Coordinates of C-alpha atoms and ligand atoms in Angstrom, one line a residue:
M1 CA -64.5 18.2 -56.8
S2 CA -65.6 21.6 -58.4
T3 CA -67.0 21.4 -61.9
L4 CA -66.8 25.2 -62.2
A5 CA -65.0 26.2 -65.6
N6 CA -61.4 27.6 -65.9
S7 CA -61.0 30.7 -63.8
S8 CA -63.7 30.8 -61.4
N9 CA -62.9 30.9 -57.6
I10 CA -59.3 31.5 -57.8
F11 CA -57.3 33.9 -56.0
W12 CA -53.9 35.9 -56.2
H13 CA -51.5 35.2 -53.5
E14 CA -49.0 37.9 -52.7
C15 CA -45.6 36.5 -51.7
P16 CA -43.8 38.6 -48.9
V17 CA -40.5 38.5 -50.9
G18 CA -40.9 41.2 -53.6
K19 CA -39.3 41.8 -57.1
T20 CA -37.3 44.7 -55.8
E21 CA -35.8 42.5 -53.0
R22 CA -34.8 39.8 -55.8
H23 CA -33.3 42.6 -57.9
K24 CA -31.1 43.7 -54.8
L25 CA -30.0 40.1 -54.3
L26 CA -29.0 39.6 -57.8
N27 CA -27.6 43.2 -58.6
Q28 CA -29.6 43.5 -61.7
K29 CA -33.0 44.3 -62.9
G30 CA -35.2 41.7 -64.6
C31 CA -36.4 42.1 -68.2
V32 CA -37.1 40.2 -71.4
V33 CA -34.8 40.5 -74.4
W34 CA -37.0 39.3 -77.2
I35 CA -35.2 38.3 -80.3
T36 CA -37.2 38.1 -83.6
G37 CA -36.2 37.4 -87.2
L38 CA -36.2 34.8 -90.0
S39 CA -34.8 31.3 -89.5
G40 CA -31.2 31.6 -90.1
S41 CA -31.0 35.3 -89.3
G42 CA -28.8 34.6 -86.0
K43 CA -31.3 34.6 -83.2
S44 CA -29.8 31.6 -81.5
T45 CA -26.3 32.8 -82.1
L46 CA -27.0 36.2 -80.6
A47 CA -28.9 34.6 -77.5
C48 CA -26.0 32.4 -76.7
S49 CA -23.4 35.1 -77.2
L50 CA -25.4 37.6 -75.0
S51 CA -25.9 35.0 -72.3
R52 CA -22.3 34.2 -72.3
E53 CA -21.2 37.9 -72.2
L54 CA -23.7 38.6 -69.3
H55 CA -22.5 35.6 -67.5
S56 CA -18.9 36.7 -67.7
R57 CA -20.2 40.1 -66.2
G58 CA -21.7 38.2 -63.2
K59 CA -25.3 38.7 -64.5
L60 CA -27.8 36.0 -64.5
S61 CA -29.7 35.2 -67.8
Y62 CA -31.5 32.4 -69.3
V63 CA -32.4 31.6 -72.8
L64 CA -35.7 30.4 -74.0
D65 CA -35.2 29.3 -77.6
G66 CA -38.1 28.4 -79.8
D67 CA -36.5 25.3 -81.3
N68 CA -35.7 24.0 -77.9
L69 CA -39.2 24.8 -76.2
R70 CA -40.8 22.9 -79.1
H71 CA -39.2 19.6 -77.6
G72 CA -41.0 20.3 -74.2
L73 CA -43.4 23.1 -73.2
N74 CA -44.4 23.6 -76.8
K75 CA -44.3 20.1 -78.0
G76 CA -47.2 19.2 -80.3
L77 CA -47.6 22.8 -81.5
G78 CA -47.0 23.2 -85.4
F79 CA -46.5 26.2 -87.7
S80 CA -50.1 27.3 -88.4
A81 CA -50.9 30.9 -87.5
E82 CA -52.9 29.7 -84.5
D83 CA -50.1 27.3 -83.2
R84 CA -47.5 30.1 -83.6
T85 CA -49.7 32.4 -81.8
E86 CA -50.0 29.9 -78.8
N87 CA -46.3 29.2 -79.0
I88 CA -45.5 32.8 -78.6
R89 CA -48.1 33.4 -76.0
R90 CA -46.6 30.6 -73.7
V91 CA -43.1 31.7 -74.1
G92 CA -44.3 35.3 -73.4
E93 CA -45.8 34.1 -70.1
V94 CA -42.7 32.0 -69.1
A95 CA -40.5 35.1 -70.0
K96 CA -42.6 37.3 -67.8
L97 CA -42.1 34.8 -64.8
F98 CA -38.4 34.7 -65.4
A99 CA -38.2 38.7 -65.6
D100 CA -40.2 39.0 -62.3
A101 CA -37.7 36.5 -60.9
G102 CA -35.1 39.0 -61.6
L103 CA -33.4 37.3 -64.5
I104 CA -32.4 38.8 -68.0
C105 CA -34.7 36.4 -70.0
I106 CA -33.5 36.1 -73.6
A107 CA -36.3 34.7 -75.8
S108 CA -35.3 33.8 -79.4
L109 CA -38.3 32.8 -81.7
I110 CA -39.1 33.7 -85.3
S111 CA -42.4 35.2 -83.6
P112 CA -43.4 36.4 -87.2
Y113 CA -46.8 38.1 -86.4
R114 CA -46.6 41.7 -84.7
K115 CA -49.7 41.3 -82.9
D116 CA -48.2 38.2 -81.0
R117 CA -45.0 40.0 -80.0
D118 CA -47.0 43.1 -79.0
A119 CA -49.1 40.9 -76.8
C120 CA -45.9 39.7 -75.0
R121 CA -44.9 43.3 -74.6
A122 CA -48.3 44.1 -73.1
M123 CA -47.5 41.4 -70.5
L124 CA -44.7 43.5 -69.2
A125 CA -44.0 47.1 -68.0
D126 CA -43.2 48.5 -71.4
A127 CA -39.6 49.3 -70.7
N128 CA -38.8 45.8 -69.5
F129 CA -39.5 44.3 -73.0
I130 CA -36.7 44.9 -75.4
E131 CA -37.5 43.8 -78.8
V132 CA -34.4 42.9 -80.8
F133 CA -34.9 42.6 -84.7
M134 CA -32.4 40.5 -86.7
N135 CA -32.8 42.5 -89.9
M136 CA -31.0 40.0 -92.1
S137 CA -32.0 39.6 -95.8
L138 CA -33.9 36.5 -96.8
S139 CA -30.9 35.8 -99.2
L140 CA -28.3 35.9 -96.4
C141 CA -30.5 33.6 -94.2
E142 CA -31.1 31.1 -97.1
S143 CA -27.4 31.0 -97.9
R144 CA -26.7 29.9 -94.4
D145 CA -29.5 27.3 -94.4
A146 CA -27.9 25.5 -91.4
R147 CA -30.6 22.8 -91.3
G148 CA -31.3 22.5 -95.1
L149 CA -34.9 23.8 -94.3
Y150 CA -35.0 26.6 -96.9
K151 CA -34.0 23.9 -99.5
L152 CA -37.0 21.8 -98.4
A153 CA -39.3 24.8 -98.3
R154 CA -38.2 25.8 -101.9
A155 CA -38.8 22.3 -103.2
G156 CA -42.3 22.5 -101.7
K157 CA -41.5 19.6 -99.1
I158 CA -42.1 22.0 -96.2
K159 CA -45.2 24.0 -96.5
G160 CA -45.7 27.5 -94.6
F161 CA -42.0 28.1 -94.2
T162 CA -41.6 31.8 -92.8
G163 CA -40.1 34.1 -95.5
I164 CA -40.8 31.6 -98.3
D165 CA -44.7 30.9 -98.3
D166 CA -45.5 32.2 -94.8
P167 CA -45.2 35.9 -93.7
Y168 CA -42.8 37.7 -91.5
E169 CA -43.8 41.1 -90.1
P170 CA -40.8 43.2 -89.2
P171 CA -41.3 45.3 -86.1
L172 CA -42.3 48.9 -86.5
N173 CA -40.7 50.2 -83.2
C174 CA -38.4 47.8 -81.8
E175 CA -35.6 48.8 -79.3
I176 CA -32.6 47.3 -81.2
E177 CA -32.1 46.4 -84.7
I178 CA -29.2 44.2 -85.8
Q179 CA -28.3 44.8 -89.4
E180 CA -25.9 43.6 -92.2
K181 CA -23.6 46.3 -93.4
D182 CA -22.7 46.0 -97.1
G183 CA -23.8 42.4 -97.0
V184 CA -21.8 41.6 -94.0
C185 CA -23.3 40.7 -90.6
P186 CA -21.7 41.8 -87.4
T187 CA -19.9 39.1 -85.6
P188 CA -21.7 37.3 -82.6
S189 CA -19.8 39.3 -80.1
A190 CA -20.5 42.5 -81.9
M191 CA -24.3 41.7 -81.9
A192 CA -24.2 40.8 -78.3
G193 CA -22.1 44.1 -77.4
Q194 CA -25.0 46.1 -79.0
V195 CA -27.5 44.6 -76.6
V196 CA -25.2 44.8 -73.6
S197 CA -24.8 48.5 -74.3
Y198 CA -28.5 49.1 -74.3
L199 CA -29.0 47.1 -71.1
E200 CA -26.1 49.2 -69.5
D201 CA -27.7 52.5 -70.6
K202 CA -31.1 51.5 -69.4
G203 CA -29.8 50.5 -65.9
F204 CA -30.6 46.8 -66.1
L205 CA -26.9 45.7 -65.3
Q206 CA -26.4 48.3 -62.5
D207 CA -26.2 47.3 -58.8
Q208 CA -29.7 47.8 -57.4
Ligands
LIG1 N1 -42.7 26.1 -91.3 C1 -41.6 26.7 -90.6 N2 -41.5 27.8 -90.5 C2 -40.4 28.3 -89.7 N3 -39.6 27.5 -89.1 C3 -39.8 26.3 -89.1 C4 -40.9 25.6 -89.9 N4 -40.9 24.4 -89.7 C5 -39.9 24.0 -88.9 N5 -39.1 25.2 -88.4 C6 -38.0 25.3 -87.4 O1 -38.6 25.8 -86.3 C7 -37.9 26.9 -85.9 C8 -38.9 28.1 -85.4 O2 -39.6 27.8 -84.3 P1 -40.2 28.9 -83.6 O3 -40.8 28.5 -82.4 O4 -39.1 30.0 -83.4 O5 -41.3 29.6 -84.6 S1 -42.5 30.6 -84.3 O6 -42.0 31.6 -83.5 O7 -43.5 29.9 -83.6 O8 -42.9 31.1 -85.9 C9 -37.1 27.3 -86.9 O9 -35.8 27.5 -86.2 P2 -34.8 28.8 -86.3 O10 -34.1 28.4 -87.7 O11 -34.0 28.6 -85.1 O12 -35.7 30.0 -86.4 C10 -36.9 26.2 -87.9 O13 -35.8 25.4 -87.7
LIG2 N1 -23.2 37.0 -86.6 C1 -22.9 35.9 -87.4 N2 -21.9 35.8 -88.1 C2 -21.6 34.6 -88.9 N3 -22.4 33.6 -88.8 C3 -23.4 33.6 -88.1 C4 -23.8 34.9 -87.4 N4 -25.0 34.5 -86.8 C5 -25.4 33.3 -87.1 N5 -24.5 32.8 -87.9 C6 -24.7 31.3 -88.4 O1 -25.9 31.3 -89.1 C7 -26.4 30.1 -89.0 C8 -27.8 30.4 -88.5 O2 -27.6 31.0 -87.1 P1 -28.7 30.7 -85.9 O3 -28.3 31.5 -84.8 O4 -29.2 29.2 -85.8 O5 -30.0 31.5 -86.6 P2 -31.6 31.4 -86.2 O6 -31.5 31.0 -84.7 O7 -32.1 32.6 -86.4 O8 -32.2 30.3 -87.0 C9 -25.6 29.2 -88.0 O9 -24.7 28.4 -88.8 C10 -24.6 30.3 -87.4 O10 -23.5 29.9 -87.1

């Protein structure tokens, strides 16, 4: 057995079935829809609503949800800056594979650091990474507090909670921004509609 470290003596194998052929088969173009925002901003809600809408249009998508992946692929990672970076990196790599397979991959993670999201963007052709910013106020997210985590964070029982005592860096140049209007959030189906319109305009849902 070789004792060579990591990446020595490994070679890339090209498969004869290419991405273009997969796109033709599926009648869509693979991409990554990366949803970022505070806990409670509606990332999972948008991811599910978008996946449902795409399904009803005969388009194949798959949701990679931060919370869910922490039960398996990312089990054991915590919420330090280093662990979050590794969490995002792994999901970025998996999302890239799904997009290459031809799926519309919907990744839904807080992903609080700009550099980590940009690193995922850099894994793909730029146009195939669609960053969606859930631009909801902390007060709205905290008022939702679906799992009671904000309450625990405010009480100091969870340390390093994003938005409370850990940073969130909003995107500077995202493709899509979902916003409250006069303190009211768009409905899940309106949020999904905004993303579907973008995908349609950019040709991801067209027959290939
Ligand atoms: N310290 C701390 N900060 C933020 N969030 C926390 C924390 N501890 C647990 N949780 C729960 O973990 C969910 C976020 O996981 P992610 O993988 O999306 O986080 S990250 O992208 O690595 O920052 C997040 O889920 P969502 O509410 O769906 O965002 C929380 O339920
Ligand atoms: N557009 C929306 N309109 C009304 N309620 C919403 C909307 N988006 C999310 N919610 C509610 O807010 C809570 C948090 O949403 P969730 O999707 O779990 O957020 P995140 O994944 O960002 O933590 C849930 O109870 C959800 O039903």
